């Protein structure tokens, strides 16, 4: 759905990696219907990028898979954009043949939306032919049909809105009760998570105490660790919950008096607090399991570009909120031998940190290259940077301290500690290069898959 929205809006650079991922997933699932849809959208993207030969290949594949699963609409869509690829390559005969077949197939089902695509593409084809009279004719048909579709949708939405208003008025008390139950369920789940985390933390502390009770220096470090962990739980977990509970209480008591925009803003605050709390719980849980040796190292051959693209997609929203550009460069399609879930967590933390400490309008970029038998992954930003003293203590939980992000974002300092531990578990090295006011580069290595 997201890929389709990007394609319809003409944001082809954002649509491309998502469509490639859909293609991969569809092949794994042997879903020819979804493959046909992915290839038709890829055909559009490559036409926009003026790579008409690749667009032609995508269009042919789209039609082929649509025919195999007898998808009429899939074949219509595939043939329409296949025709446009042929036209750009100067093969107007094949363009006309495919457009004629698309029109014939669509007539069987009568989809206005595909007829809209048909008129738009035919207008472009005649423009490429130099027949501007027919190009204008099909352009006018497209405009008239588009207005007709929009009018029908407005009427339908008006009827839906009227029905919704009647339903809301008749069931407002039930809706409020349902929301109250949902909010209480969310609170209950968070309390269960906290209880589990507290129990796990006590196990970690007890285990570390038994392992080091003969060593006074290590025992002192464990006491410091205990104080820090309780500090995180008491402060960093408490504050987001106060925000969540306060805002849910406000919604429950004042919902009828709040505007739609005010309700939306409160829900955004709850969502933001929930995401921060989840990230903290995830880091605490992974760190605790790591300390007790409960995380099993399971290396496999991993295509790094896939998990980098997945990580960037997950962070697109927070980057857009600060108008930060996310980038990715790679000299090749590198494959590393590593534990996929550990490295995904490392990348999530590093990219998230980059966004947190980069001001609006800045840039966070992932760069991958190879050095001897290792693959080097760097996450670079042009944010606020760090002093040498700050870098020195980043990997030491006993010196845990955090700096608010450029928009006041909170952190615990555990993320980078986890990153270093997980990289080392994957037989890699972790390093930081930073300068105050000039940004940071977090770099780690992984063994290349032989």
JSON list of C-alpha atoms in Angstrom, two decimals, residues 168 172-173 175-176 179 250-260 262-263:
[
{"chain": "A", "resi": 168, "resn": "UNK", "atom": "CA", "xyz": [-21.69, 8.15, 16.49]},
{"chain": "A", "resi": 172, "resn": "UNK", "atom": "CA", "xyz": [-21.32, 7.68, 21.75]},
{"chain": "A", "resi": 173, "resn": "UNK", "atom": "CA", "xyz": [-21.54, 6.08, 25.19]},
{"chain": "A", "resi": 175, "resn": "UNK", "atom": "CA", "xyz": [-17.63, 4.16, 21.92]},
{"chain": "A", "resi": 176, "resn": "UNK", "atom": "CA", "xyz": [-16.37, 5.96, 25.03]},
{"chain": "A", "resi": 179, "resn": "UNK", "atom": "CA", "xyz": [-11.98, 3.41, 24.32]},
{"chain": "A", "resi": 250, "resn": "UNK", "atom": "CA", "xyz": [-7.34, 13.73, 29.51]},
{"chain": "A", "resi": 251, "resn": "UNK", "atom": "CA", "xyz": [-8.89, 11.96, 26.50]},
{"chain": "A", "resi": 252, "resn": "UNK", "atom": "CA", "xyz": [-11.32, 10.00, 28.66]},
{"chain": "A", "resi": 253, "resn": "UNK", "atom": "CA", "xyz": [-12.47, 13.04, 30.65]},
{"chain": "A", "resi": 254, "resn": "UNK", "atom": "CA", "xyz": [-12.48, 15.75, 27.99]},
{"chain": "A", "resi": 255, "resn": "UNK", "atom": "CA", "xyz": [-13.06, 13.90, 24.69]},
{"chain": "A", "resi": 256, "resn": "UNK", "atom": "CA", "xyz": [-16.44, 15.55, 24.07]},
{"chain": "A", "resi": 257, "resn": "UNK", "atom": "CA", "xyz": [-14.92, 19.02, 24.63]},
{"chain": "A", "resi": 258, "resn": "UNK", "atom": "CA", "xyz": [-11.79, 18.56, 22.50]},
{"chain": "A", "resi": 259, "resn": "UNK", "atom": "CA", "xyz": [-11.49, 19.42, 18.80]},
{"chain": "A", "resi": 260, "resn": "UNK", "atom": "CA", "xyz": [-10.40, 16.82, 16.25]},
{"chain": "A", "resi": 262, "resn": "UNK", "atom": "CA", "xyz": [-6.52, 18.49, 19.77]},
{"chain": "A", "resi": 263, "resn": "UNK", "atom": "CA", "xyz": [-7.43, 14.78, 19.94]}
]
